[in-house]
């Protein structure tokens, strides 16, 4: 009797022991299509690699507003061991102190420099870019052909690009437009970077009355002169990809996300891609990098296992798979000679331009500093006021600067 | 009074409510007050920094816009819904066949989720939504409408004059004559349309953007935004039925003798409404206005559902301001949100106090 008891106890202890050795790494990421993609990546690449280490991986998507939910989970101490951190809200998370600095944990050198910069603050890198996007000019070939105007190309300057759009509008008349411009810093800022504007000075303040910013602002809003460019809302669209798909607009300024959208919504549209035009004076182009990084929770109990998972998720074979599936543009600099970029399909051409965009001219991450996305509000308000003709550019910018001062002095 | 030994039992029964109120009201309220004087950002250990969060909040243009929006929304909506609910209650208090159906139908908007109704309104008032479509149709068929109306009026006038020329009493709005006039008008319009004299106009689609940065201004001061106006219409539509119930209950308690006396004195329906119904409903009105003001000051869901479909300044309310400052990406200015919440609570308390003091003290 005693022996049986002893044996069953031993079995119990052994079971508890083996359960203890099993480490579970929880990953937080976007909902939508990401659970399927990341789930597939985990099954194909992560699980086989970690089978012998007794590490299991679970993907826990956060539906709805990702940033809001991640913040709540982090504040409550319930966030995953590894999670996505979007570049634009990165500063807000650095301020929480819940991101683990990756020095000595993960090697960040194989990744594109502008992407590492996007996740580096005060010399510490806190995340590895999972993938990224930049802006490109996506144009409707048929419209340019019909208007007998040359396609936009990588050598275009602000002036030559503007002239092409005006020529298209002139040739095709009232039902067609040169471009679709949303009143959004995310579509206007790259022109300001090209002109030499810096979003934050040494003291962390923003100057919207800087001549470089003013020239970009005037160029962007000036494109709407004579209805050459329109706002998406004027065509009952909510973004310029929708405008392009409608076949009424010659050019959209968007990233690689437009490829899948056009495949589904305008499969017969013939489109090409060019890089963002260069500033006439500086001869440089500007661009945003939009990126999402993998970060490790500073409070994780399984730092080593989390680092292993992160390394596999950013490994060359995972990134190759992501690229070939047309899911996103991967972040390793060694991929620039990838065979995929040499394909001639419009989608692959766009991917190539997006990849090039990350290292051509002045490229800055899409970010707003520690105070978060409200930073863009004065700029967007000014853009909306000028694009809809309610205010002059000078008045709008003056008011925007006042609001920016109030915001930043908080 | 409780006898000796009953007190513990009473507290036992009250315990669930006391605990809930204690945690989710008193404790939460005290915490909010505390946070509003600290530098709390969800992640740090709060330290007291005095009234700085209040200064920051008051100097924030978004907060001032939110305050103005909330007050304008509260005043307009409360007025509209109180008057509307009263009129509807009076209408539904009549003894007409099928009244049960009307009462049920009128009450429907109130039991439907406000999120669903907001989505429906969002569709109605889109750029190519039903509202603009109806206006376009109205403009397209304006020739028909005008012809119909013109012939109707002309026929009515002709008939009444003819009746009067025969020394018969006939009012301008005589229903029997109006029915004949309508028939004539329809026939004439149809005939004109048939012969091709009348045709629909070719008008461009009406393209008003309701959810854009448009304002009704007085003297250059932006008072009410068009998106907010849409929400006011929607909110009035959904709250009238609930408030109507209170008025209906109040109406049942007004003695019929008062109306009989008024009838004997020869009072018109309007006089009866203003001099009998309204004064007798005073306690109910006080309750309805108070509930309305509190509800409208706290309005949040409609704004949250519309979200980024309209420019933020046009819709931001105090409750939404508190929400957006608490739920941000990363460290959030929770101290400012708390300060704004305290300001909101103070305003509501002040409103109710003023109302008790000046409007309805004698009725309670």
GROMACS .gro file of N, CA, C and O in nm, chain B residues 309-351:
model
  172
  719UNK      N    1  -1.454   5.907  -3.854
  719UNK     CA    2  -1.532   5.938  -3.975
  719UNK      C    3  -1.559   6.088  -3.984
  719UNK      O    4  -1.587   6.139  -4.091
  720UNK      N    5  -1.553   6.158  -3.872
  720UNK     CA    6  -1.570   6.303  -3.873
  720UNK      C    7  -1.447   6.365  -3.807
  720UNK      O    8  -1.386   6.301  -3.722
  721UNK      N    9  -1.409   6.488  -3.847
  721UNK     CA   10  -1.294   6.552  -3.783
  721UNK      C   11  -1.315   6.558  -3.632
  721UNK      O   12  -1.425   6.586  -3.586
  722UNK      N   13  -1.208   6.531  -3.555
  722UNK     CA   14  -1.226   6.509  -3.413
  722UNK      C   15  -1.284   6.630  -3.340
  722UNK      O   16  -1.368   6.615  -3.253
  723UNK      N   17  -1.239   6.750  -3.378
  723UNK     CA   18  -1.286   6.867  -3.305
  723UNK      C   19  -1.436   6.891  -3.319
  723UNK      O   20  -1.497   6.952  -3.234
  724UNK      N   21  -1.493   6.842  -3.429
  724UNK     CA   22  -1.635   6.868  -3.450
  724UNK      C   23  -1.720   6.789  -3.352
  724UNK      O   24  -1.834   6.824  -3.326
  725UNK      N   25  -1.668   6.681  -3.298
  725UNK     CA   26  -1.750   6.592  -3.217
  725UNK      C   27  -1.701   6.573  -3.075
  725UNK      O   28  -1.774   6.519  -2.992
  726UNK      N   29  -1.578   6.612  -3.046
  726UNK     CA   30  -1.521   6.574  -2.917
  726UNK      C   31  -1.607   6.627  -2.802
  726UNK      O   32  -1.650   6.742  -2.801
  727UNK      N   33  -1.638   6.539  -2.708
  727UNK     CA   34  -1.712   6.580  -2.589
  727UNK      C   35  -1.624   6.554  -2.467
  727UNK      O   36  -1.520   6.490  -2.479
  728UNK      N   37  -1.669   6.599  -2.352
  728UNK     CA   38  -1.585   6.583  -2.233
  728UNK      C   39  -1.558   6.435  -2.204
  728UNK      O   40  -1.445   6.397  -2.174
  729UNK      N   41  -1.663   6.353  -2.213
  729UNK     CA   42  -1.644   6.211  -2.183
  729UNK      C   43  -1.545   6.148  -2.281
  729UNK      O   44  -1.461   6.068  -2.242
  730UNK      N   45  -1.555   6.189  -2.408
  730UNK     CA   46  -1.466   6.134  -2.509
  730UNK      C   47  -1.322   6.183  -2.486
  730UNK      O   48  -1.226   6.109  -2.505
  731UNK      N   49  -1.312   6.307  -2.442
  731UNK     CA   50  -1.180   6.363  -2.410
  731UNK      C   51  -1.113   6.282  -2.299
  731UNK      O   52  -0.995   6.247  -2.307
  732UNK      N   53  -1.191   6.252  -2.194
  732UNK     CA   54  -1.138   6.173  -2.083
  732UNK      C   55  -1.092   6.037  -2.134
  732UNK      O   56  -0.982   5.990  -2.104
  733UNK      N   57  -1.175   5.977  -2.218
  733UNK     CA   58  -1.143   5.843  -2.271
  733UNK      C   59  -1.015   5.844  -2.354
  733UNK      O   60  -0.926   5.764  -2.333
  734UNK      N   61  -1.007   5.941  -2.449
  734UNK     CA   62  -0.890   5.939  -2.538
  734UNK      C   63  -0.761   5.970  -2.463
  734UNK      O   64  -0.655   5.927  -2.503
  735UNK      N   65  -0.772   6.046  -2.353
  735UNK     CA   66  -0.649   6.075  -2.280
  735UNK      C   67  -0.609   5.962  -2.186
  735UNK      O   68  -0.497   5.960  -2.136
  736UNK      N   69  -0.700   5.869  -2.159
  736UNK     CA   70  -0.664   5.757  -2.073
  736UNK      C   71  -0.613   5.641  -2.157
  736UNK      O   72  -0.514   5.578  -2.124
  737UNK      N   73  -0.682   5.613  -2.269
  737UNK     CA   74  -0.644   5.498  -2.350
  737UNK      C   75  -0.563   5.543  -2.470
  737UNK      O   76  -0.615   5.573  -2.575
  738UNK      N   77  -0.433   5.551  -2.449
  738UNK     CA   78  -0.344   5.592  -2.556
  738UNK      C   79  -0.247   5.480  -2.582
  738UNK      O   80  -0.255   5.374  -2.521
  739UNK      N   81  -0.152   5.505  -2.671
  739UNK     CA   82  -0.048   5.408  -2.695
  739UNK      C   83   0.068   5.439  -2.601
  739UNK      O   84   0.127   5.543  -2.611
  740UNK      N   85   0.097   5.350  -2.509
  740UNK     CA   86   0.205   5.373  -2.416
  740UNK      C   87   0.163   5.465  -2.304
  740UNK      O   88   0.045   5.472  -2.268
  741UNK      N   89   0.260   5.537  -2.248
  741UNK     CA   90   0.231   5.625  -2.134
  741UNK      C   91   0.125   5.727  -2.172
  741UNK      O   92   0.132   5.786  -2.280
  742UNK      N   93   0.025   5.745  -2.088
  742UNK     CA   94  -0.088   5.832  -2.121
  742UNK      C   95  -0.103   5.941  -2.016
  742UNK      O   96  -0.072   5.918  -1.899
  743UNK      N   97  -0.151   6.060  -2.055
  743UNK     CA   98  -0.170   6.166  -1.955
  743UNK      C   99  -0.295   6.140  -1.871
  743UNK      O  100  -0.395   6.211  -1.879
  744UNK      N  101  -0.288   6.036  -1.788
  744UNK     CA  102  -0.405   5.997  -1.709
  744UNK      C  103  -0.440   6.108  -1.609
  744UNK      O  104  -0.557   6.127  -1.576
  745UNK      N  105  -0.337   6.182  -1.565
  745UNK     CA  106  -0.367   6.291  -1.472
  745UNK      C  107  -0.457   6.396  -1.536
  745UNK      O  108  -0.551   6.445  -1.474
  746UNK      N  109  -0.430   6.425  -1.664
  746UNK     CA  110  -0.516   6.523  -1.734
  746UNK      C  111  -0.656   6.468  -1.753
  746UNK      O  112  -0.757   6.539  -1.739
  747UNK      N  113  -0.664   6.338  -1.787
  747UNK     CA  114  -0.796   6.275  -1.803
  747UNK      C  115  -0.873   6.282  -1.673
  747UNK      O  116  -0.992   6.315  -1.670
  748UNK      N  117  -0.804   6.253  -1.561
  748UNK     CA  118  -0.870   6.257  -1.431
  748UNK      C  119  -0.918   6.398  -1.400
  748UNK      O  120  -1.032   6.418  -1.354
  749UNK      N  121  -0.831   6.497  -1.428
  749UNK     CA  122  -0.870   6.636  -1.401
  749UNK      C  123  -0.993   6.673  -1.483
  749UNK      O  124  -1.088   6.735  -1.433
  750UNK      N  125  -0.994   6.631  -1.612
  750UNK     CA  126  -1.109   6.662  -1.697
  750UNK      C  127  -1.234   6.593  -1.644
  750UNK      O  128  -1.344   6.651  -1.646
  751UNK      N  129  -1.219   6.471  -1.595
  751UNK     CA  130  -1.334   6.398  -1.542
  751UNK      C  131  -1.390   6.469  -1.419
  751UNK      O  132  -1.513   6.478  -1.401
  752UNK      N  133  -1.301   6.522  -1.334
  752UNK     CA  134  -1.347   6.593  -1.214
  752UNK      C  135  -1.421   6.721  -1.257
  752UNK      O  136  -1.526   6.755  -1.201
  753UNK      N  137  -1.366   6.789  -1.358
  753UNK     CA  138  -1.432   6.911  -1.406
  753UNK      C  139  -1.572   6.876  -1.457
  753UNK      O  140  -1.671   6.944  -1.427
  754UNK      N  141  -1.580   6.765  -1.534
  754UNK     CA  142  -1.710   6.721  -1.586
  754UNK      C  143  -1.808   6.693  -1.471
  754UNK      O  144  -1.924   6.738  -1.474
  755UNK      N  145  -1.761   6.621  -1.369
  755UNK     CA  146  -1.847   6.590  -1.255
  755UNK      C  147  -1.893   6.718  -1.187
  755UNK      O  148  -2.011   6.733  -1.150
  756UNK      N  149  -1.800   6.814  -1.171
  756UNK     CA  150  -1.835   6.940  -1.104
  756UNK      C  151  -1.942   7.015  -1.183
  756UNK      O  152  -2.037   7.070  -1.125
  757UNK      N  153  -1.929   7.015  -1.316
  757UNK     CA  154  -2.027   7.086  -1.399
  757UNK      C  155  -2.166   7.023  -1.383
  757UNK      O  156  -2.266   7.092  -1.367
  758UNK      N  157  -2.170   6.890  -1.386
  758UNK     CA  158  -2.300   6.822  -1.374
  758UNK      C  159  -2.362   6.852  -1.237
  758UNK      O  160  -2.481   6.885  -1.226
  759UNK      N  161  -2.281   6.844  -1.133
  759UNK     CA  162  -2.332   6.874  -0.998
  759UNK      C  163  -2.388   7.016  -0.993
  759UNK      O  164  -2.496   7.041  -0.939
  760UNK      N  165  -2.312   7.109  -1.051
  760UNK     CA  166  -2.353   7.249  -1.050
  760UNK      C  167  -2.486   7.267  -1.123
  760UNK      O  168  -2.577   7.337  -1.076
  761UNK      N  169  -2.498   7.198  -1.239
  761UNK     CA  170  -2.621   7.208  -1.318
  761UNK      C  171  -2.741   7.162  -1.236
  761UNK      O  172  -2.845   7.229  -1.230
   0.00000   0.00000   0.00000
